[in-house]
mmCIF file of C-alpha atoms in Angstrom:
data_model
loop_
_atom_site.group_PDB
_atom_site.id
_atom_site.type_symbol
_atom_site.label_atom_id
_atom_site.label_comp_id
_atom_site.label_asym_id
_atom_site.label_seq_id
_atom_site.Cartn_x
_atom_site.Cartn_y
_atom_site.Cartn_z
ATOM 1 C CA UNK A 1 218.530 106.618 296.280
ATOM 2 C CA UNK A 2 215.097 106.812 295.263
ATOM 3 C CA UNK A 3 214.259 104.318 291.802
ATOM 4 C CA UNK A 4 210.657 104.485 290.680
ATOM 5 C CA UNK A 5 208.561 102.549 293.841
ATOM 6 C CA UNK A 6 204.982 100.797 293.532
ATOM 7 C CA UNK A 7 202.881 98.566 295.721
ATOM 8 C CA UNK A 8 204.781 95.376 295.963
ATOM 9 C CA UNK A 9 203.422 92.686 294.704
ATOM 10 C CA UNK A 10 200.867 89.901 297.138
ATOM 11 C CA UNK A 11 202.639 86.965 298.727
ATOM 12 C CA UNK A 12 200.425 85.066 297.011
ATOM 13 C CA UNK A 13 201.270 86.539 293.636
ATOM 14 C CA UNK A 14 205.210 86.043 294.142
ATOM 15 C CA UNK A 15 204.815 82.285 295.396
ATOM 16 C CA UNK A 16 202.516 81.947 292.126
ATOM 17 C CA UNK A 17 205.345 83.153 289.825
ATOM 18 C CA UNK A 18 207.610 80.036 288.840
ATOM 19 C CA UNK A 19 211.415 81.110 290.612
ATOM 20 C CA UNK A 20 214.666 81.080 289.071
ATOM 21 C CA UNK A 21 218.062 79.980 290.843
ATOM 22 C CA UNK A 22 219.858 81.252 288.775
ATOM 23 C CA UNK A 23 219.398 84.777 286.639
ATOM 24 C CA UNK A 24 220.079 85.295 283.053
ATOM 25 C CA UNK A 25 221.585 88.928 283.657
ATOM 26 C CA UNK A 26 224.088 90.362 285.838
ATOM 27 C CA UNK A 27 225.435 93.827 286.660
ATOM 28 C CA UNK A 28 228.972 94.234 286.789
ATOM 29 C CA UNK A 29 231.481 97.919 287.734
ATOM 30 C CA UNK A 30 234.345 98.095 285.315
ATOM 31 C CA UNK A 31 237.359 99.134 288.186
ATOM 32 C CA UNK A 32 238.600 102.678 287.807
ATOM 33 C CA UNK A 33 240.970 102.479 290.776
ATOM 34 C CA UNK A 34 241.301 98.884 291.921
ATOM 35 C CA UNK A 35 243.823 97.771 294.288
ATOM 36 C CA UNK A 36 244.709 96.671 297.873
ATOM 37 C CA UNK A 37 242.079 97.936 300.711
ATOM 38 C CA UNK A 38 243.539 97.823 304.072
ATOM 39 C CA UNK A 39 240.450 98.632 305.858
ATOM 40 C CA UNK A 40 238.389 95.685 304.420
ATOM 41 C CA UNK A 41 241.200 93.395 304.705
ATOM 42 C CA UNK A 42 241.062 93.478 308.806
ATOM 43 C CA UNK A 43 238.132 90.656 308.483
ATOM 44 C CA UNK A 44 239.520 89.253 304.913
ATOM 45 C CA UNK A 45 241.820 86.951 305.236
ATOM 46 C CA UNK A 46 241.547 85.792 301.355
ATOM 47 C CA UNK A 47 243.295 89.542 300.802
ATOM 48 C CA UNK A 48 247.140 89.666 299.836
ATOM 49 C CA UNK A 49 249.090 92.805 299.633
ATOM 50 C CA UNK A 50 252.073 93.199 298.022
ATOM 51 C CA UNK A 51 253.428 96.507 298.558
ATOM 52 C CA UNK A 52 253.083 99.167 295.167
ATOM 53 C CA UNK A 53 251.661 97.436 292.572
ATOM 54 C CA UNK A 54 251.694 99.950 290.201
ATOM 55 C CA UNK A 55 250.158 97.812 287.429
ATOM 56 C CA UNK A 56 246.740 95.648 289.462
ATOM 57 C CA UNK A 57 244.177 98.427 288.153
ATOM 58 C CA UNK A 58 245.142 97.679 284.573
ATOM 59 C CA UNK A 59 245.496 93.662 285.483
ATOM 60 C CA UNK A 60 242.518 93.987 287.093
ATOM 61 C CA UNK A 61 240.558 95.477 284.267
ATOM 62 C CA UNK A 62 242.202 93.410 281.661
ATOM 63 C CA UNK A 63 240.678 90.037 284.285
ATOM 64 C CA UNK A 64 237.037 91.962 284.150
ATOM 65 C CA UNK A 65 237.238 92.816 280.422
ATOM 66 C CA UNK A 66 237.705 88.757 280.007
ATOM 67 C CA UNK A 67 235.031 88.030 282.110
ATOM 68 C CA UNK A 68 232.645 89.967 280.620
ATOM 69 C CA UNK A 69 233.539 88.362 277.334
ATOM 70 C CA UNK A 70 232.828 85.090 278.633
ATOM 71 C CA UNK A 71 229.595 85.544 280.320
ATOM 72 C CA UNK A 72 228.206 87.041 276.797
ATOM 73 C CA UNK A 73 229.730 84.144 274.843
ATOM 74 C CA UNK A 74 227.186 82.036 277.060
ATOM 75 C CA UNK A 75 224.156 84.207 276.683
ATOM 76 C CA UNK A 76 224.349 85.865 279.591
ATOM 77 C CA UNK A 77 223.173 89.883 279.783
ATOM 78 C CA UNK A 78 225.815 92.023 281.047
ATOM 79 C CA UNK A 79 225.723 95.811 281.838
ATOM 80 C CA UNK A 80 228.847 96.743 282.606
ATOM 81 C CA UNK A 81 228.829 99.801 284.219
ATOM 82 C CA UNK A 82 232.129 102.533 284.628
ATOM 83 C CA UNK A 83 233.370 103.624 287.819
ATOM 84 C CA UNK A 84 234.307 107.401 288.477
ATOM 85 C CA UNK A 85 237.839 107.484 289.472
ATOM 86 C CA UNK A 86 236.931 110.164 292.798
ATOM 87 C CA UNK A 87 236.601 109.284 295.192
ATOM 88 C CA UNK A 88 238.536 106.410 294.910
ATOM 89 C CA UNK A 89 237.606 102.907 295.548
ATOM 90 C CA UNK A 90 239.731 99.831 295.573
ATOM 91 C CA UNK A 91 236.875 97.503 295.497
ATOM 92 C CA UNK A 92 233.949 99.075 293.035
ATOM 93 C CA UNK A 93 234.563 95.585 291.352
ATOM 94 C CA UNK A 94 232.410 93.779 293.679
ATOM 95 C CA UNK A 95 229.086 95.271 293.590
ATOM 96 C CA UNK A 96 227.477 92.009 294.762
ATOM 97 C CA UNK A 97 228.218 93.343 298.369
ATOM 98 C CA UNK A 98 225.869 96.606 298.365
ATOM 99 C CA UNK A 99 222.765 95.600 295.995
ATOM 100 C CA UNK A 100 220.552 93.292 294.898
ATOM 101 C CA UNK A 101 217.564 92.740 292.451
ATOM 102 C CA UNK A 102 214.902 90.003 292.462
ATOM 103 C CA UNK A 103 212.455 88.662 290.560
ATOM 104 C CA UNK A 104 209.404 90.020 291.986
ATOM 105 C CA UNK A 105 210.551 93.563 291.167
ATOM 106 C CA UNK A 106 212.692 94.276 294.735
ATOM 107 C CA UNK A 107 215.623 95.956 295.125
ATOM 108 C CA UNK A 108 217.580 96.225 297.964
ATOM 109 C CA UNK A 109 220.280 98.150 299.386
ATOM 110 C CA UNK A 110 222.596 96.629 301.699
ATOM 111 C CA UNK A 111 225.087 98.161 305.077
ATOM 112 C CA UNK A 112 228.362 98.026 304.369
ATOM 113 C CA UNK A 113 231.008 97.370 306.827
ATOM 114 C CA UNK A 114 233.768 99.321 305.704
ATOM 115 C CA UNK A 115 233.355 103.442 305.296
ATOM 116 C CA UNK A 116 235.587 103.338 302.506
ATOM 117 C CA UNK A 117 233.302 100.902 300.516
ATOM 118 C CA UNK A 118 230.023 103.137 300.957
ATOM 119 C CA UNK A 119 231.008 105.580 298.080
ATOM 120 C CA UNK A 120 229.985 102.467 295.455
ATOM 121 C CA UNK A 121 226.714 102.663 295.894
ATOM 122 C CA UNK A 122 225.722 104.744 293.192
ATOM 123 C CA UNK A 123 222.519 105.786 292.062
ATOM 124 C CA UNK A 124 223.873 105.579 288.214
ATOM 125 C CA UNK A 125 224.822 101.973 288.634
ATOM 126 C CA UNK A 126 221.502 101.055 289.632
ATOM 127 C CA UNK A 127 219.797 103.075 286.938
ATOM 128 C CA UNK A 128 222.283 101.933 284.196
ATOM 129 C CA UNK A 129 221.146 98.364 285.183
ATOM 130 C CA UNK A 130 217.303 99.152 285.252
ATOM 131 C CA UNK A 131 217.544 100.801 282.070
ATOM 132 C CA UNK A 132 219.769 98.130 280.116
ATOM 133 C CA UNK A 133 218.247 94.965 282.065
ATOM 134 C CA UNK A 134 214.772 95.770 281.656
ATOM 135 C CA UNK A 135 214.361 95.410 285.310
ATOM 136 C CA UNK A 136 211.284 96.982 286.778
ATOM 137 C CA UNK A 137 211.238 98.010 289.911
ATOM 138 C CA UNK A 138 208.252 97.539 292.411
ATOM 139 C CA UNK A 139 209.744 98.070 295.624
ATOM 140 C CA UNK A 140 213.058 99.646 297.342
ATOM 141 C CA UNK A 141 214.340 97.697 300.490
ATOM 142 C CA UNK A 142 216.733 99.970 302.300
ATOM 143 C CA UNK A 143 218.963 98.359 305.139
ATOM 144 C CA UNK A 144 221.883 101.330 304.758
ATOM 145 C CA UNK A 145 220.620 103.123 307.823
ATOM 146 C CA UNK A 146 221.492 100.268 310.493
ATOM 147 C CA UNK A 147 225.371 101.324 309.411
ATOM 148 C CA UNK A 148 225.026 104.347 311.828
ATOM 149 C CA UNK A 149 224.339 101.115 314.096
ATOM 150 C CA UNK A 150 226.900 99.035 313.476
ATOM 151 C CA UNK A 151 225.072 96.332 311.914
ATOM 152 C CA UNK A 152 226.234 95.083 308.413
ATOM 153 C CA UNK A 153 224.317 92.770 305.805
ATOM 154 C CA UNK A 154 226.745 92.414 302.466
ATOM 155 C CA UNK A 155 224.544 91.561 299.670
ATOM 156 C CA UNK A 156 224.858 88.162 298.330
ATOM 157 C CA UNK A 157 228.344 88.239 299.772
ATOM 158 C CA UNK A 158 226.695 87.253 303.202
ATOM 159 C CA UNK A 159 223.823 86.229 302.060
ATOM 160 C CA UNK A 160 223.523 82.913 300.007
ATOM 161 C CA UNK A 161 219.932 82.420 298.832
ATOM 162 C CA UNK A 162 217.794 79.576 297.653
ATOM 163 C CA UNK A 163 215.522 81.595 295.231
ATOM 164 C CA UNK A 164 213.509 77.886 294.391
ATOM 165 C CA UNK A 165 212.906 77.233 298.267
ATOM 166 C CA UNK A 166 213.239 80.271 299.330
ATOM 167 C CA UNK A 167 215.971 79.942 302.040
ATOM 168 C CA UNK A 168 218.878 83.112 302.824
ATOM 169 C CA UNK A 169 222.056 80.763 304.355
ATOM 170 C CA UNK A 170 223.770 83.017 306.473
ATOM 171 C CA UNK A 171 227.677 82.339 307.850
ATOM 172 C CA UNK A 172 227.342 85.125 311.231
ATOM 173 C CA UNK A 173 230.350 87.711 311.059
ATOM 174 C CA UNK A 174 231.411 90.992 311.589
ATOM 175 C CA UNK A 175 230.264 91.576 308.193
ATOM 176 C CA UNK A 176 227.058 89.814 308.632
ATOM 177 C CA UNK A 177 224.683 91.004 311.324
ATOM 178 C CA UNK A 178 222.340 87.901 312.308
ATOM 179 C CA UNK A 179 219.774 90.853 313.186
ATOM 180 C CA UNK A 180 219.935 91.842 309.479
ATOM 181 C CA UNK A 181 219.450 88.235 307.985
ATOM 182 C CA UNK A 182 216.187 88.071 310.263
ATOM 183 C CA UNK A 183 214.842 91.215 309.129
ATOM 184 C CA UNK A 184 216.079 90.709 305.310
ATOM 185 C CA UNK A 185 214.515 87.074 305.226
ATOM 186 C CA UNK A 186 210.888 88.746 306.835
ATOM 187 C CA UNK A 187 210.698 91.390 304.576
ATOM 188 C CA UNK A 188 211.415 89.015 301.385
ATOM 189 C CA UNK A 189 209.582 85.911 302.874
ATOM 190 C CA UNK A 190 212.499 83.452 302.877
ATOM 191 C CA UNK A 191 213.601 80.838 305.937
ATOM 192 C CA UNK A 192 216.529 82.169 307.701
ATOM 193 C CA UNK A 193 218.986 79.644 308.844
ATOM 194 C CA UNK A 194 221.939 81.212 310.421
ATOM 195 C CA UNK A 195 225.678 79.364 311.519
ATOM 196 C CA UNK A 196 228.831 79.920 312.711
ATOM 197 C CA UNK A 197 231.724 78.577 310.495
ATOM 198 C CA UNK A 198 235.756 79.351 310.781
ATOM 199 C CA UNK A 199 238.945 78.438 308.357
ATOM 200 C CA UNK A 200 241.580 76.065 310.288
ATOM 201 C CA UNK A 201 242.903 79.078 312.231
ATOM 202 C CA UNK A 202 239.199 79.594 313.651
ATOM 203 C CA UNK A 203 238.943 82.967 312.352
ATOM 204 C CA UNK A 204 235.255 83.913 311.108
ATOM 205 C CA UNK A 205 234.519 83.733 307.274
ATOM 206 C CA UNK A 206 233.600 87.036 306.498
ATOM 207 C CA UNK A 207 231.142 85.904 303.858
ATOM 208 C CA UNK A 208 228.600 83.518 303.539
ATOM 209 C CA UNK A 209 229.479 82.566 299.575
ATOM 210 C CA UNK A 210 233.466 82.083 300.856
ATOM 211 C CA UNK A 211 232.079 78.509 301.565
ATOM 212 C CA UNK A 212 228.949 77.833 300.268
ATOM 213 C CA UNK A 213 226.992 77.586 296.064
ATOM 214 C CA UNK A 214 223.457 76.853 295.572
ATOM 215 C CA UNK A 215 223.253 76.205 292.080
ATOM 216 C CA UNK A 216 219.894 75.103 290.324
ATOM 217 C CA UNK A 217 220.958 71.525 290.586
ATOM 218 C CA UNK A 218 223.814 70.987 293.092
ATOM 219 C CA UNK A 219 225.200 72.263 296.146
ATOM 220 C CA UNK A 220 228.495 73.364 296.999
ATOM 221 C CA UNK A 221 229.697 73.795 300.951
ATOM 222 C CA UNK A 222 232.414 73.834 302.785
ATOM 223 C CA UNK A 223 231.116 71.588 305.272
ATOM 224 C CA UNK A 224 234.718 70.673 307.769
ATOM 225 C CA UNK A 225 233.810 74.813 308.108
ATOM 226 C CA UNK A 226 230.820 75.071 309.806
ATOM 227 C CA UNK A 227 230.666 74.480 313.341
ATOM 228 C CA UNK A 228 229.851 71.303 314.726
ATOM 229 C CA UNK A 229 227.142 72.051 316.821
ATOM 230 C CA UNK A 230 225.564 74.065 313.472
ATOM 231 C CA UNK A 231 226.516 71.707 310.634
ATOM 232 C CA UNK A 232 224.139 68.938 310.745
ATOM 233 C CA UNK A 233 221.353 71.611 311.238
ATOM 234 C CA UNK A 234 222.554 73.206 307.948
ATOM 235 C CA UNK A 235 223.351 70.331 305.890
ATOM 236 C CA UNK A 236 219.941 68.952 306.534
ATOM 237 C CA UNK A 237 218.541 71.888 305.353
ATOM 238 C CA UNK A 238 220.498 71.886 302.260
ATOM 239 C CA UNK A 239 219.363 68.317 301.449
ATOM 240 C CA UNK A 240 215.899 69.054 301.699
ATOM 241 C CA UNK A 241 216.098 71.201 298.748
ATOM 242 C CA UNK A 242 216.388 68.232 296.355
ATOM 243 C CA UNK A 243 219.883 69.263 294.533
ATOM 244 C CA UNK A 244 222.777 67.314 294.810
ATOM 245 C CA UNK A 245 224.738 68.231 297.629
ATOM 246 C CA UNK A 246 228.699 68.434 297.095
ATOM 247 C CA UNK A 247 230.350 68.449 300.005
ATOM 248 C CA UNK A 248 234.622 70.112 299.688
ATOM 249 C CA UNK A 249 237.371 70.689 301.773
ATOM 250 C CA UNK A 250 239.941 73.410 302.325
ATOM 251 C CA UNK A 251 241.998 72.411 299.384
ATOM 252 C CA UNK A 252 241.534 72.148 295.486
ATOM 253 C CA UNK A 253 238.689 70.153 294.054
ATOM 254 C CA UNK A 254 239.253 66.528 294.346
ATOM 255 C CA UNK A 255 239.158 64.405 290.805
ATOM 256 C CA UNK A 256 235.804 62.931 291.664
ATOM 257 C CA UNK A 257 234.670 66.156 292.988
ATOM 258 C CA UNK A 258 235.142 68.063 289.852
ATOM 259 C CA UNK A 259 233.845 65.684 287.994
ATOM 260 C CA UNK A 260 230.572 65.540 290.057
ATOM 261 C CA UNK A 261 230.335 69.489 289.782
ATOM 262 C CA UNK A 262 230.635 69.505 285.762
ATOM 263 C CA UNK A 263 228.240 67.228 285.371
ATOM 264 C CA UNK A 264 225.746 69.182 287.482
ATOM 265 C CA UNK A 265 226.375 72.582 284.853
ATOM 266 C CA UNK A 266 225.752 72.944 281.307
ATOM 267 C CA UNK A 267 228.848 74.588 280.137
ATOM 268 C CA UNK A 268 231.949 75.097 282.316
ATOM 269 C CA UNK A 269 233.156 78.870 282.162
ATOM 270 C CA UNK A 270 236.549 79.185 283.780
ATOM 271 C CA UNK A 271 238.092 83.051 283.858
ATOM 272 C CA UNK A 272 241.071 83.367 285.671
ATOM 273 C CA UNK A 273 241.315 86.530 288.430
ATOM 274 C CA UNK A 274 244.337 86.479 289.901
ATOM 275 C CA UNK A 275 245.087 90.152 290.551
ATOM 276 C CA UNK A 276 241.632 90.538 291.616
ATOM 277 C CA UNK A 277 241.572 87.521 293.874
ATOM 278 C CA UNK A 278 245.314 88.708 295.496
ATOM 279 C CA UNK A 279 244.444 91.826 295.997
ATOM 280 C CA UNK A 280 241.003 92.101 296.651
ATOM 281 C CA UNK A 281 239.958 88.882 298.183
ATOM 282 C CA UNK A 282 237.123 88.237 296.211
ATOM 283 C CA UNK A 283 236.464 86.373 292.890
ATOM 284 C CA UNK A 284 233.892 85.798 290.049
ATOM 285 C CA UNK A 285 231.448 85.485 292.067
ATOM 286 C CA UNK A 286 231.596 88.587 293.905
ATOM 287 C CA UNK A 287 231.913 90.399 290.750
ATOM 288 C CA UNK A 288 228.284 89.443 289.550
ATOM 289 C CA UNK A 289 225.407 91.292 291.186
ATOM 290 C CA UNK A 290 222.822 88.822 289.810
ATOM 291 C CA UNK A 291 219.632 90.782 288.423
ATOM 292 C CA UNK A 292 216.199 88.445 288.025
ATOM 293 C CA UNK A 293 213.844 89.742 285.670
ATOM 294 C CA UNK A 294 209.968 89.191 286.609
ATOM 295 C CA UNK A 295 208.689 86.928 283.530
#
């Protein structure tokens, strides 16, 4: 995958440029052949099957198709891009996991654990969102090649990133090489800060964004989730970035919790996913591969 490359811009120049938390457009992969991925659901716990479901790709369309609807309704740019139904893959819908583009003009390409997944990363999904986004491209970051390694980064997936302070959270995994989030966080100048963090059965979150937000005003984490020896270390961090910092458990959001988290948004968007979160053990925000557009 080769998009249009030119000399990146200065450090100086990007810490110039004002940064955004959060971006105003996001690419999304309409699912040609969504459904239940054994292979990715060895280190997903969130994943459900349910024998033949003979009717999840059309749920699961009919969940995206409302989505999109309700990101436009709030302004936001989507390009929603088709998948090709061959090969097939179950979990196209989550192209958060293999790319990601920034506001200085980067775009990187990230390993991906499971063979089966690799097939999504298509150059005409990136060029559909170049071309619709208006995203200009000044530099290609490619991490694919450490897969003949066996060393996986997964997007935004494992990566949860304080654009403003310019800070990559990473939860280490079998999905997410702490090798990768040193060399990802040189290459784009951002603080690494790396921990360990388990659900009650102490198995590994696979992702990073499983248990933690970084919105442009509040925080949320899964704190009870992170290690002890780690989580003072991390929740530190997080409270030196000036947002609010909401701490949850492993249940539903409390009363007083939700009503701490709407009034750190400006309009509540709630799209139910249910196929899509059985099946595929991801939700909305997986779905979103976030594109900032330089000013």
């Amino acid at each position: 995958m080769e998009p249009a490359a030119a000399r990146p811009p200065s450090a100086k120049a990007q810490r110039a440029a004002p940064r955004e938390q959060c971006a105003d457009a996001v690419l999304m992969v309409r699912p040609a052949a969504f459904g239940f991925n054994p292979e990715t659901a060895k280190t997903n716990t969130f994943q459900r099957p349910v024998g033949p479901a003979p009717g999840a790709a059309a749920a699961a369309r009919g969940e995206f198709e409302q989505l999109v609807r309700a990101l436009a309704s709030e302004g936001v740019s989507v390009c929603a891009v088709e998948d090709t139904p061959s090969p097939v893959k179950p979990d196209a819908v989550f192209p958060n996991n293999w790319v990601s583009f920034h506001q200085d003009g980067t775009l990187v390409l990230y390993p991906l654990q499971s063979a089966s997944r690799r097939s999504e990363r298509r150059q005409e999904v990136i060029d559909a969102a170049i071309e619709r986004l208006a995203f200009k491209v000044s530099r290609l970051v490619d991490l694919t090649p450490h897969e003949r390694h066996g060393r996986f980064l997964e997007g935004t997936g494992s990566l949860v990133l304080d654009h403003v302070q310019r800070v990559a959270y990473a939860c280490a995994s079998p999905r997410t090489h702490p090798q990768l989030v040193a060399e990802w966080a040189r290459q784009m100048e951002y603080e690494p800060v790396i921990f360990d963090a388990a659900d009650r059965a102490g198995v590994s979150f696979y992702h990073t964004n499983v248990l933690l937000s970084i919105g442009a005003r509040a925080v949320v984490v899964g704190a009870e989730a992170i290690a002890p020896a780690d989580r003072e270390r991390v929740l530190a961090r997080l409270k030196a970035g000036g947002r609010e910092v909401i701490e949850i458990g492993q249940e539903a959001l409390a009363p007083e919790t939700f009503e701490r988290l709407s009034g750190s948004t400006d309009a509540l968007v709630a799209v139910p996913v249910p196929t899509i979160e059985r099946l595929g053990g991801g939700s909305v925000r997986c779905m979103l591969a976030e594109v900032f557009r330089s000013a």
